[in-house]
Coordinates of C-alpha atoms in Angstrom, one line a residue:
Chain A
M1 CA -38.7 -21.0 -34.7
F2 CA -38.5 -18.9 -31.5
T3 CA -41.5 -17.6 -29.6
I4 CA -42.0 -13.9 -28.9
Y5 CA -40.8 -14.5 -25.3
Q6 CA -37.7 -16.1 -26.5
W7 CA -37.0 -13.1 -28.8
I8 CA -37.5 -10.7 -25.9
F9 CA -35.2 -12.8 -23.8
L10 CA -32.6 -12.8 -26.5
G11 CA -32.8 -9.1 -26.9
G12 CA -32.4 -8.5 -23.1
F13 CA -29.5 -11.0 -23.0
A14 CA -27.8 -9.3 -26.0
I15 CA -28.0 -5.8 -24.4
C16 CA -26.6 -7.3 -21.1
L17 CA -23.8 -9.1 -22.9
I18 CA -22.8 -6.1 -25.0
S19 CA -22.9 -3.8 -22.0
C20 CA -20.8 -6.2 -19.9
L21 CA -18.3 -6.7 -22.7
I22 CA -17.9 -3.0 -23.1
Q23 CA -17.2 -2.6 -19.4
F24 CA -14.9 -5.6 -19.3
F25 CA -12.8 -4.5 -22.3
K26 CA -12.7 -1.0 -21.0
V27 CA -10.8 -2.4 -18.0
I28 CA -8.8 -5.0 -19.8
L29 CA -7.7 -2.7 -22.6
S30 CA -6.2 -0.3 -20.1
G31 CA -4.0 -3.2 -19.1
L32 CA -2.2 -3.9 -15.9
P33 CA -0.8 -0.8 -14.2
K34 CA 2.7 0.2 -15.5
D35 CA 5.0 -0.3 -12.6
F36 CA 8.5 1.2 -12.7
S37 CA 9.6 -0.3 -9.4
H38 CA 11.8 -3.3 -9.4
P39 CA 9.7 -6.5 -8.7
L40 CA 10.4 -8.6 -5.6
G41 CA 8.2 -11.5 -6.7
K42 CA 6.3 -13.0 -9.6
T43 CA 2.9 -11.8 -10.7
L44 CA 1.4 -14.8 -12.4
P45 CA 1.6 -17.3 -9.5
A46 CA 0.3 -14.5 -7.3
I47 CA -2.7 -13.9 -9.6
F48 CA -3.3 -17.7 -9.5
Y49 CA -3.1 -17.6 -5.7
S50 CA -5.4 -14.6 -5.7
F51 CA -8.2 -16.8 -7.2
T52 CA -7.3 -19.9 -5.2
G53 CA -5.4 -20.0 -1.9
A54 CA -6.3 -16.4 -1.0
M55 CA -10.0 -17.2 -1.3
S56 CA -9.8 -20.2 0.9
P57 CA -11.7 -20.1 4.2
T58 CA -8.5 -21.2 5.9
K59 CA -6.7 -18.0 4.8
K60 CA -9.5 -15.4 4.4
E61 CA -10.6 -13.9 7.6
T62 CA -13.9 -12.7 6.2
A63 CA -14.6 -16.3 5.4
Y64 CA -13.5 -18.1 8.6
L65 CA -15.0 -15.5 10.9
H66 CA -18.3 -15.5 9.1
L67 CA -18.5 -19.1 7.9
P68 CA -22.3 -19.4 7.7
T69 CA -22.6 -16.2 5.6
Y70 CA -19.6 -17.2 3.5
M71 CA -21.0 -20.6 2.8
A72 CA -24.4 -19.1 2.0
G73 CA -22.7 -16.7 -0.4
I74 CA -20.8 -19.6 -2.1
I75 CA -24.0 -21.7 -2.5
F76 CA -25.9 -18.7 -3.7
H77 CA -23.3 -18.0 -6.4
V78 CA -23.1 -21.7 -7.4
G79 CA -26.9 -21.6 -7.7
T80 CA -26.7 -18.6 -10.0
F81 CA -24.2 -20.2 -12.3
L82 CA -26.2 -23.4 -12.3
G83 CA -29.2 -21.2 -13.1
F84 CA -27.6 -19.7 -16.2
F85 CA -26.7 -23.2 -17.3
Y86 CA -30.2 -24.4 -16.9
L87 CA -31.6 -21.3 -18.6
I88 CA -29.7 -22.4 -21.8
I89 CA -31.1 -26.0 -21.3
L90 CA -34.6 -24.8 -21.0
F91 CA -34.3 -22.2 -23.7
F92 CA -33.3 -24.8 -26.3
N93 CA -35.7 -27.4 -24.8
I94 CA -32.8 -29.9 -24.2
Q95 CA -33.9 -33.0 -22.3
L96 CA -31.8 -34.0 -19.3
P97 CA -32.2 -37.0 -17.1
E98 CA -35.1 -36.6 -14.7
W99 CA -32.8 -37.2 -11.6
L100 CA -30.6 -34.3 -12.7
D101 CA -33.6 -32.0 -13.1
Y102 CA -34.9 -32.8 -9.7
S103 CA -31.6 -32.5 -8.0
S104 CA -30.9 -29.2 -9.7
A105 CA -34.3 -27.9 -8.7
I106 CA -33.6 -28.9 -5.1
F107 CA -30.2 -27.2 -5.2
L108 CA -31.8 -24.1 -6.6
I109 CA -34.3 -24.0 -3.8
I110 CA -31.4 -24.3 -1.3
S111 CA -29.5 -21.6 -3.0
A112 CA -32.6 -19.4 -3.0
I113 CA -32.9 -20.0 0.8
C114 CA -29.3 -18.9 1.1
G115 CA -30.0 -15.8 -0.9
L116 CA -33.0 -15.1 1.2
S117 CA -31.0 -15.5 4.4
I118 CA -28.4 -13.1 3.2
L119 CA -31.2 -10.6 2.4
I120 CA -32.7 -11.0 5.8
K121 CA -29.3 -10.5 7.4
R122 CA -28.9 -7.3 5.4
M123 CA -32.2 -6.1 6.7
L124 CA -31.7 -7.0 10.3
V125 CA -28.1 -6.2 11.0
S126 CA -27.7 -2.5 11.6
K127 CA -24.2 -2.1 10.1
L128 CA -25.3 -3.9 6.9
R129 CA -28.6 -2.0 6.7
N130 CA -26.8 1.3 7.0
L131 CA -24.2 0.3 4.4
S132 CA -26.9 -0.8 1.9
N133 CA -28.8 1.1 -0.8
P134 CA -31.9 0.0 -2.7
D135 CA -29.7 -1.6 -5.4
D136 CA -28.4 -4.1 -2.8
Y137 CA -31.9 -5.3 -2.0
I138 CA -33.1 -5.2 -5.7
S139 CA -30.0 -7.2 -6.8
N140 CA -30.5 -9.9 -4.2
I141 CA -34.3 -10.1 -4.7
L142 CA -33.9 -10.4 -8.5
V143 CA -31.4 -13.2 -8.3
T144 CA -33.1 -15.1 -5.5
G145 CA -36.4 -14.8 -7.5
F146 CA -34.5 -16.1 -10.5
H147 CA -33.5 -19.2 -8.5
I148 CA -37.0 -19.9 -7.3
L149 CA -38.6 -19.3 -10.7
L150 CA -36.0 -21.5 -12.4
A151 CA -36.6 -24.3 -9.9
A152 CA -40.3 -24.0 -10.6
T153 CA -39.8 -24.0 -14.3
I154 CA -37.6 -27.1 -14.2
L155 CA -40.5 -28.9 -12.4
N156 CA -43.2 -27.4 -14.6
N157 CA -42.2 -26.3 -18.0
Q158 CA -45.5 -24.5 -18.6
I159 CA -44.2 -21.3 -16.9
L160 CA -41.2 -21.0 -19.2
A161 CA -42.5 -17.7 -20.7
V162 CA -42.6 -16.2 -17.2
L163 CA -39.1 -17.3 -16.5
L164 CA -37.8 -15.8 -19.8
I165 CA -39.5 -12.4 -19.2
Y166 CA -38.1 -12.4 -15.6
S167 CA -34.6 -13.3 -16.8
T168 CA -34.8 -10.5 -19.3
L169 CA -35.4 -8.1 -16.5
L170 CA -32.5 -9.6 -14.6
F171 CA -30.2 -9.3 -17.6
L172 CA -31.3 -5.7 -18.2
Y173 CA -30.6 -4.8 -14.6
L174 CA -27.3 -6.6 -14.3
P175 CA -25.0 -4.1 -16.1
I176 CA -26.3 -1.1 -14.1
G177 CA -26.4 -2.2 -10.5
K178 CA -24.1 -4.0 -8.2
L179 CA -24.6 -7.3 -10.1
R180 CA -21.8 -5.8 -12.3
H181 CA -19.5 -7.4 -9.9
T182 CA -19.9 -10.4 -12.2
I183 CA -17.4 -8.6 -14.3
Y184 CA -15.3 -6.8 -11.8
F185 CA -14.8 -9.6 -9.4
F186 CA -12.4 -11.2 -11.9
T187 CA -10.5 -8.0 -12.7
S188 CA -10.3 -7.1 -9.0
R189 CA -8.7 -10.4 -8.1
I190 CA -6.2 -10.0 -11.0
H191 CA -5.2 -6.5 -9.9
L192 CA -4.8 -7.6 -6.3
G193 CA -2.8 -10.6 -7.3
F194 CA -0.6 -8.4 -9.5
F195 CA -0.1 -6.0 -6.7
Y196 CA 0.9 -8.5 -4.1
G197 CA 2.9 -10.7 -6.6
W198 CA 5.0 -7.8 -7.8
R199 CA 5.9 -6.9 -4.2
G200 CA 6.7 -10.5 -3.2
V201 CA 3.9 -10.9 -0.7
W202 CA 1.8 -13.5 -2.6
P203 CA 1.9 -16.4 -2.9
I204 CA 2.5 -16.8 0.8
R205 CA 6.0 -18.2 1.3
K206 CA 6.6 -21.1 3.6
H207 CA 7.8 -20.0 7.0
N208 CA 11.1 -21.8 6.8
I209 CA 13.4 -19.5 8.7
Chain B
M1 CA -29.9 17.3 -11.1
R2 CA -26.3 17.4 -10.0
A3 CA -25.2 20.1 -7.6
K4 CA -23.0 22.9 -9.0
L5 CA -19.4 22.4 -8.1
S6 CA -17.1 25.1 -6.7
E7 CA -13.8 25.7 -8.5
K8 CA -11.9 23.5 -6.0
Q9 CA -14.5 20.8 -6.1
Q10 CA -14.2 20.7 -9.9
K11 CA -10.5 20.5 -9.6
A12 CA -10.8 17.6 -7.3
L13 CA -13.2 15.9 -9.6
N14 CA -10.9 16.5 -12.5
L15 CA -8.1 14.8 -10.6
F16 CA -10.5 11.9 -9.9
D17 CA -11.4 11.6 -13.6
S18 CA -7.7 11.7 -14.6
K19 CA -7.1 8.6 -12.4
L20 CA -9.8 6.5 -14.0
N21 CA -7.7 3.7 -15.4
G22 CA -8.5 0.0 -15.4
K23 CA -7.3 -0.6 -11.9
F24 CA -9.2 2.4 -10.4
I25 CA -12.4 1.5 -12.3
T26 CA -12.2 -2.1 -11.2
H27 CA -11.9 -1.3 -7.5
L28 CA -14.6 1.4 -7.7
N29 CA -17.0 -1.1 -9.0
S30 CA -16.2 -4.2 -7.1
C31 CA -17.6 -3.8 -3.6
V32 CA -20.8 -5.8 -3.0
H33 CA -21.5 -4.3 0.4
C34 CA -21.2 -7.7 2.1
G35 CA -19.9 -5.9 5.2
L36 CA -17.6 -8.8 6.2
C37 CA -14.6 -6.5 6.2
G38 CA -15.5 -4.7 9.4
E39 CA -13.7 -7.3 11.6
S40 CA -10.5 -6.9 9.5
C41 CA -10.2 -3.2 10.5
H42 CA -8.6 -2.1 13.8
Y43 CA -10.6 1.1 13.8
Y44 CA -13.9 -0.8 13.5
L45 CA -12.9 -3.5 15.9
A46 CA -11.8 -1.0 18.6
T47 CA -14.7 1.5 18.2
K48 CA -17.5 -0.4 16.6
D49 CA -18.3 2.8 14.7
E50 CA -20.0 1.7 11.4
R51 CA -18.6 4.7 9.6
F52 CA -15.1 3.2 9.9
M53 CA -15.9 -0.1 8.2
P54 CA -13.7 -0.4 5.1
A55 CA -16.8 -1.0 3.0
R56 CA -18.1 2.4 4.1
K57 CA -14.9 4.0 3.1
V58 CA -15.0 2.3 -0.3
D59 CA -18.6 3.3 -0.7
L60 CA -17.8 6.9 0.0
V61 CA -15.3 7.0 -2.9
G62 CA -17.4 4.8 -5.1
S63 CA -20.5 6.9 -4.6
I64 CA -18.8 9.8 -6.3
Y65 CA -17.8 7.6 -9.2
R66 CA -21.3 6.3 -9.5
R67 CA -22.8 9.9 -9.5
Y68 CA -20.5 11.2 -12.2
H69 CA -19.7 8.2 -14.3
T70 CA -22.5 5.6 -14.3
F71 CA -25.9 5.6 -15.9
A72 CA -27.8 4.7 -12.8
G73 CA -25.9 7.2 -10.7
R74 CA -26.6 10.1 -13.1
F75 CA -30.3 9.4 -13.4
L76 CA -31.3 7.5 -10.3
P77 CA -28.7 8.4 -7.7
K78 CA -30.7 7.1 -4.7
L79 CA -31.1 3.7 -6.3
V80 CA -27.3 3.0 -6.2
G81 CA -26.2 5.3 -3.4
A82 CA -24.5 7.9 -5.7
R83 CA -23.5 11.1 -4.0
D84 CA -22.7 14.6 -5.2
L85 CA -19.3 15.9 -4.4
N86 CA -20.7 18.5 -2.0
D87 CA -19.7 19.9 1.4
E88 CA -21.4 17.1 3.3
T89 CA -19.6 14.4 1.3
I90 CA -16.3 16.2 1.5
E91 CA -16.6 16.7 5.3
E92 CA -17.2 12.9 5.6
M93 CA -14.2 12.2 3.4
V94 CA -11.9 14.2 5.5
D95 CA -13.1 12.8 8.7
V96 CA -13.2 9.1 7.7
L97 CA -10.5 8.8 5.0
F98 CA -7.9 10.9 6.9
G99 CA -9.1 10.5 10.4
A100 CA -10.0 6.8 10.5
C101 CA -7.8 4.9 8.1
T102 CA -4.1 4.1 8.2
M103 CA -4.2 2.6 4.7
C104 CA -2.8 -0.5 6.3
G105 CA -4.4 -2.8 3.7
R106 CA -5.5 -5.5 6.0
C107 CA -9.1 -5.2 4.8
S108 CA -7.9 -5.7 1.2
V109 CA -6.1 -9.0 1.9
H110 CA -9.3 -10.3 3.5
C111 CA -11.9 -8.6 1.3
S112 CA -14.4 -11.1 -0.3
I113 CA -13.8 -9.6 -3.6
G114 CA -10.4 -8.1 -3.4
V115 CA -11.0 -4.4 -3.3
D116 CA -7.7 -2.4 -2.9
V117 CA -9.0 -0.1 -0.1
P118 CA -5.7 1.8 0.6
F119 CA -5.5 2.6 -3.2
L120 CA -9.0 4.1 -3.2
V121 CA -8.4 5.9 0.1
R122 CA -5.2 7.5 -1.1
T123 CA -6.7 8.5 -4.4
A124 CA -9.5 10.2 -2.5
R125 CA -6.9 11.9 -0.3
S126 CA -5.4 13.3 -3.5
M127 CA -8.8 14.8 -4.2
L128 CA -8.7 16.5 -0.8
V129 CA -5.2 17.8 -1.6
E130 CA -6.7 19.6 -4.6
M131 CA -9.2 21.2 -2.2
D132 CA -6.5 22.2 0.4
L133 CA -8.2 20.0 2.9
V134 CA -5.3 17.9 4.2
P135 CA -5.3 18.1 8.0
K136 CA -3.0 20.8 9.3
G137 CA -0.5 18.6 11.1
L138 CA 0.0 16.3 8.2
Q139 CA 0.3 19.1 5.7
S140 CA 2.9 20.9 7.9
T141 CA 5.0 17.7 8.0
V142 CA 4.9 17.5 4.2
D143 CA 5.8 21.2 4.0
A144 CA 8.7 20.8 6.4
A145 CA 10.2 18.0 4.3
I146 CA 9.8 20.0 1.1
N147 CA 11.0 23.3 2.6
T148 CA 13.9 22.1 4.8
G149 CA 14.8 18.7 3.4
N150 CA 13.6 16.7 6.4
N151 CA 10.1 16.4 7.9
M152 CA 11.3 17.6 11.4
G153 CA 12.9 20.7 10.0
I154 CA 16.3 19.9 11.6
P155 CA 18.9 22.4 10.5
R156 CA 21.9 20.8 8.7
D157 CA 24.4 22.0 11.3
E158 CA 22.5 20.5 14.1
F159 CA 22.3 17.2 12.2
V160 CA 26.0 17.2 11.5
D161 CA 26.8 17.9 15.2
T162 CA 24.6 15.0 16.2
L163 CA 26.4 12.7 13.8
E164 CA 29.8 13.9 15.1
W165 CA 29.1 13.2 18.7
L166 CA 27.6 9.8 17.8
E167 CA 30.8 9.1 15.9
E168 CA 32.9 9.9 19.0
D169 CA 30.6 7.6 21.0
L170 CA 31.1 4.9 18.4
Q171 CA 34.9 5.2 18.5
M172 CA 34.8 4.8 22.3
E173 CA 32.4 1.9 22.2
V174 CA 34.3 -0.1 19.7
E175 CA 37.7 1.2 20.9
D176 CA 38.8 2.1 17.5
D177 CA 39.7 5.7 16.6
N178 CA 39.1 5.0 12.9
A179 CA 35.5 4.0 13.4
E180 CA 33.3 6.6 11.7
I181 CA 29.9 7.7 10.6
P182 CA 30.8 8.8 7.1
R183 CA 29.2 12.0 5.9
D184 CA 28.7 13.0 2.3
Q185 CA 31.5 10.7 1.1
K186 CA 31.5 10.1 -2.6
G187 CA 31.9 6.7 -4.3
K188 CA 30.7 4.6 -1.3
K189 CA 28.7 1.5 -2.0
I190 CA 25.7 2.4 0.3
M191 CA 23.9 5.7 0.9
Y192 CA 22.0 5.1 4.2
T193 CA 18.9 7.1 4.9
L194 CA 17.4 8.0 8.3
N195 CA 14.1 8.8 9.7
P196 CA 14.5 12.4 11.1
R197 CA 13.1 11.2 14.4
E198 CA 16.4 9.4 14.8
P199 CA 18.7 12.4 15.0
K200 CA 16.0 14.3 16.9
F201 CA 14.8 11.8 19.5
F202 CA 16.4 8.4 19.0
P203 CA 20.1 8.9 18.2
L204 CA 20.9 5.5 19.6
S205 CA 19.3 3.8 16.7
I206 CA 21.8 5.6 14.4
S207 CA 24.6 4.5 16.7
A208 CA 23.3 0.9 16.5
M209 CA 23.3 0.9 12.7
A210 CA 26.8 2.6 12.6
K211 CA 28.1 -0.2 14.9
I212 CA 26.6 -2.8 12.6
Y213 CA 28.1 -1.2 9.5
Y214 CA 31.4 -1.0 11.3
A215 CA 31.3 -4.7 12.2
A216 CA 30.4 -5.6 8.7
K217 CA 33.2 -3.4 7.3
E218 CA 30.6 -1.8 5.0
S219 CA 31.4 1.0 2.6
W220 CA 28.7 3.5 3.4
T221 CA 27.8 7.1 3.9
I222 CA 25.0 9.4 5.0
S223 CA 24.1 12.5 3.1
T224 CA 23.8 15.5 5.4
N225 CA 21.6 17.2 2.8
T226 CA 19.1 14.5 1.7
Y227 CA 18.8 11.8 4.3
D228 CA 15.1 11.7 5.1
V229 CA 13.6 8.2 4.4
T230 CA 10.1 9.4 5.1
N231 CA 7.7 10.7 2.5
Y232 CA 4.5 12.0 4.1
S233 CA 3.2 13.1 0.7
Y234 CA 2.4 9.4 0.3
Y235 CA 0.1 9.7 3.2
S236 CA -1.3 13.1 2.4
G237 CA -2.0 12.1 -1.2
D238 CA 0.1 14.9 -2.6
N239 CA 1.6 13.4 -5.7
E240 CA 3.6 16.5 -6.6
G241 CA 5.3 16.6 -3.2
A242 CA 5.9 12.9 -3.3
R243 CA 7.6 13.2 -6.7
E244 CA 9.7 16.1 -5.5
L245 CA 11.0 14.2 -2.5
T246 CA 11.7 11.1 -4.5
D247 CA 13.5 13.1 -7.1
R248 CA 15.8 14.7 -4.5
L249 CA 16.9 11.3 -3.3
C250 CA 17.7 10.3 -6.9
K251 CA 19.8 13.4 -7.4
E252 CA 21.7 12.9 -4.2
M253 CA 22.4 9.2 -5.1
K254 CA 23.8 10.5 -8.4
H255 CA 25.7 13.3 -6.7
L256 CA 27.4 10.9 -4.3
G257 CA 27.9 8.2 -6.9
T258 CA 26.6 5.5 -4.6
E259 CA 25.2 2.3 -6.1
T260 CA 22.7 1.2 -3.4
L261 CA 20.1 3.2 -1.5
V262 CA 19.5 1.6 1.9
L263 CA 16.2 2.5 3.6
A264 CA 16.2 2.9 7.3
E265 CA 13.7 1.1 9.5
C266 CA 10.7 3.0 8.3
G267 CA 7.6 1.3 7.0
H268 CA 5.9 3.9 4.9
G269 CA 9.3 5.3 3.8
S270 CA 10.3 1.9 2.5
R271 CA 7.0 1.7 0.6
A272 CA 7.1 5.2 -0.7
I273 CA 10.7 5.1 -1.9
R274 CA 11.0 1.5 -3.1
W275 CA 7.5 0.9 -4.5
E276 CA 5.8 4.1 -5.2
G277 CA 8.7 6.4 -5.9
P278 CA 9.6 5.1 -9.4
N279 CA 6.0 5.5 -10.4
W280 CA 5.9 9.1 -9.1
I281 CA 8.9 10.0 -11.2
E282 CA 7.7 7.7 -14.0
K283 CA 11.0 5.9 -14.5
K284 CA 13.1 3.1 -13.1
Y285 CA 15.8 3.9 -10.6
P286 CA 19.3 3.7 -12.0
F287 CA 20.4 2.3 -8.6
T288 CA 19.4 -0.5 -6.2
V289 CA 17.0 0.1 -3.4
I290 CA 17.0 -2.2 -0.4
T291 CA 15.8 -2.0 3.1
V292 CA 18.2 -2.1 6.0
I293 CA 16.4 -5.3 7.2
E294 CA 17.5 -7.1 4.1
V295 CA 21.0 -5.7 4.5
I296 CA 21.3 -7.0 8.1
A297 CA 19.9 -10.4 7.2
D298 CA 22.5 -10.6 4.4
Y299 CA 25.3 -9.7 6.8
I300 CA 24.2 -12.6 9.1
R301 CA 23.8 -15.1 6.2
S302 CA 27.1 -14.3 4.7
G303 CA 28.9 -14.2 8.1
R304 CA 29.9 -10.5 7.8
I305 CA 28.6 -10.0 11.3
K306 CA 28.5 -12.4 14.2
L307 CA 25.8 -12.3 16.9
D308 CA 25.6 -13.7 20.3
P309 CA 21.9 -14.3 21.2
S310 CA 22.7 -14.7 24.9
K311 CA 23.2 -10.9 25.0
N312 CA 19.4 -10.6 24.4
T313 CA 17.8 -12.9 26.9
Q314 CA 14.4 -11.3 27.5
L315 CA 11.3 -12.5 25.7
I316 CA 10.9 -10.5 22.5
T317 CA 8.0 -10.2 20.1
L318 CA 7.8 -8.6 16.7
H319 CA 5.4 -6.1 15.3
D320 CA 5.1 -6.3 11.5
P321 CA 4.8 -2.8 10.0
C322 CA 2.0 -2.9 7.4
N323 CA 3.8 -0.9 4.7
L324 CA 7.0 -3.0 5.0
V325 CA 5.4 -6.4 5.3
R326 CA 1.9 -6.5 3.8
A327 CA 2.7 -3.9 1.1
G328 CA 6.4 -4.4 0.9
G329 CA 7.1 -8.1 0.9
I330 CA 9.7 -8.0 3.7
V331 CA 8.1 -10.8 5.7
E332 CA 10.7 -13.3 6.8
E333 CA 13.9 -11.3 7.0
Q334 CA 13.2 -9.7 10.3
R335 CA 12.3 -13.1 11.8
F336 CA 15.5 -14.5 10.5
I337 CA 17.4 -11.7 12.1
L338 CA 15.7 -11.9 15.5
K339 CA 16.1 -15.7 15.7
N340 CA 19.8 -15.1 15.3
A341 CA 20.0 -12.2 17.7
V342 CA 17.8 -13.2 20.6
E343 CA 17.3 -16.2 22.8
N344 CA 13.6 -16.0 23.3
F345 CA 11.3 -15.0 20.5
I346 CA 7.5 -15.2 20.3
E347 CA 5.2 -14.3 17.5
M348 CA 2.1 -12.2 17.9
T349 CA -1.2 -13.6 16.7
P350 CA -2.0 -12.8 13.9
N351 CA 1.3 -11.9 12.3
R352 CA 3.0 -11.4 8.9
E353 CA 0.6 -10.2 6.2
N354 CA -2.3 -10.7 8.6
N355 CA -0.9 -8.4 11.3
Y356 CA -3.0 -5.7 12.8
C357 CA -1.9 -2.1 12.2
C358 CA -0.6 -0.5 15.4
G359 CA -2.6 2.6 14.5
G360 CA 0.4 4.9 13.8
G361 CA 0.4 4.7 10.0
G362 CA -1.6 6.7 7.4
G363 CA -0.1 9.9 8.8
Q364 CA -2.1 9.5 12.0
L365 CA 0.8 10.5 14.2
A366 CA 1.0 13.8 12.5
M367 CA -2.8 14.5 12.8
S368 CA -3.4 15.6 16.4
E369 CA -7.1 16.2 15.7
Y370 CA -7.5 12.4 15.6
N371 CA -5.3 11.5 18.6
E372 CA -8.1 9.9 20.6
R373 CA -9.2 7.7 17.8
R374 CA -5.6 6.7 17.1
V375 CA -5.1 5.6 20.6
D376 CA -8.4 3.8 20.7
S377 CA -7.7 1.9 17.5
G378 CA -4.3 0.8 19.0
R379 CA -6.1 -1.3 21.6
I380 CA -6.1 -4.2 19.2
K381 CA -2.3 -4.1 19.0
A382 CA -2.0 -3.5 22.7
D383 CA -4.1 -6.7 23.4
Q384 CA -1.9 -8.6 20.9
I385 CA 1.3 -7.5 22.7
R386 CA 0.0 -8.3 26.1
A387 CA -1.1 -11.8 25.0
T388 CA 2.5 -12.6 24.1
G389 CA 3.9 -11.9 27.5
A390 CA 6.9 -10.4 25.9
K391 CA 9.1 -7.8 27.6
I392 CA 10.5 -6.3 24.4
V393 CA 8.6 -5.4 21.2
A394 CA 10.8 -5.1 18.2
T395 CA 9.7 -3.4 15.1
P396 CA 11.5 -2.1 12.0
C397 CA 9.5 1.2 11.7
H398 CA 9.9 4.5 13.5
N399 CA 6.2 5.4 13.1
C400 CA 5.3 2.1 14.7
I401 CA 7.8 2.7 17.4
D402 CA 6.2 6.1 18.2
Q403 CA 2.7 4.6 18.3
L404 CA 3.8 1.6 20.3
M405 CA 5.6 3.8 22.9
G406 CA 2.3 5.7 23.3
L407 CA 0.3 2.5 23.6
N408 CA 2.8 1.2 26.1
I409 CA 1.9 4.1 28.4
D410 CA -1.8 4.4 27.6
Y411 CA -2.4 0.6 28.0
K412 CA 0.2 0.0 30.7
L413 CA 1.9 -2.7 28.8
G414 CA 5.2 -2.5 30.7
V415 CA 7.3 -3.3 27.6
E416 CA 10.4 -1.8 25.9
I417 CA 10.2 -0.9 22.3
N418 CA 13.2 -1.4 20.1
T419 CA 14.3 -1.2 16.5
I420 CA 15.7 -4.3 14.9
G421 CA 19.0 -2.5 14.5
E422 CA 19.2 -1.9 18.3
I423 CA 18.6 -5.5 19.1
V424 CA 21.2 -6.7 16.6
A425 CA 23.8 -4.1 17.7
N426 CA 23.3 -5.3 21.3
A427 CA 24.1 -8.9 20.2
L428 CA 27.1 -8.0 18.0
V429 CA 30.3 -9.9 18.6
L430 CA 33.2 -7.6 17.6
D431 CA 36.5 -9.2 16.6

């Protein structure tokens, strides 16, 4: 039988899931744009490339010019996905090997440091500070806090109730702030891949001339 | 409490709402304000003005969406940076989205998420069209095209005269009295378009193409009524105007009974006609559309023309027009042509889909109020050119040529700017 905290968590998660699904299907159901022009390339390989080669630090300028920030962002996001996985493990009280728990907790602490460093950069660099709104800070703090709390809960299961309440807040905030990019990142890459694929720009052709 | 909108502001917002399909919603919601895009934009790189960062431009459009279409934006606008469509927002839109963006798309290629920035900027420009806020110079260019049939307002007689004396020159050059620049001839294979700047200021680029068509024994014609390859409505955001200009070309193709529309060396014109045009008229073209770059490359591959690269000995570099390359997929053809037509070729760095905009796109050359910014933003391209050590810069785009000619003077580059056609014509071997 679930505890009251688990029910609260499930309620928050359900609201988040339904809200995200509504937003996702709103975009998906409108389909890819109808394009009457004659295509020069293929869209499927381009969409695949959009998620793979085009994201690579060797191709993406925003990555290779800002490698520390890019890597911090990658680790932060991997930590978040690991966090969601561990949330399920903890929620259902599934026992994992001790070494896995410890290494996951360490990774979550590292990813939290990455999140924190991105937050500090946002506060210190003028161009980022002026670009930001409260949502940018709240989103980062919520997720970084989630990593820290999760690592603590993995090491000490007694604070599971705190984690569940905190995660509920995170889930309730996710659909209304910039954390929505959880949904739109994927549709954005699809649209971009479609655009460049249709016009024969992506995937990048070999320079064989 | 949201501010009350004027009639024009409401009209602009209605247009915004009507565009809210999956693609638009996606790109409005995707930016995470990572701010890494700044270094991908020639405006930001050259000026370090934070307002010109692509993320700020996206945020400007996104803030309107958030205010009128999201829960948080309606009830807690400051939390998510949602903004009313008021005079202050609109003034910033005009200044930044018209005056500091060429819609070159370099930021989109490198965006962490993949936000289609030019798509958002153009949609926002369409809102400004609804409010009659297109900068005067750009609007008058659109008006000239709609009212006179070409964006420079060249009278038909003057255009015909120009073609006639160019034809005489061609006959003398190739020593063949039958050589011609065909005008309004029905049933030809190709209808060739021109950038009106060619008859007005650069007639030699028309001669160059006429010589190439002559050497290839092509079946071609120019319409003296509808020949303008440009479509500045694409830049202004005027969808009605864009549709009208596209429709005229379609009607002329039908009238002349030609099967292939060949687009002159014009970046935005190629994009507007080939890629956007069918969507403006909401139907597929009943004819083939191809750029002249692909045509020349095909002539070389098939042996229809022969080139002698020793006729072009100086070091030549290539500027990739954003709309032709990054947004048009014509990436390797111009390189293939140059490697057959010149002895010494050097790439700029970066190049191809990663090229920097020269600063002449987005309608900037028609908006004199932003001249200083345009020239400043061109510094990135000027530095690229200087680094190659080239004596000639080739580019298949007349907008780019205009901007590069200006940069050549402003940054004392000491180079010559040519079209691809001119370089090929110079290397032609006539039987």
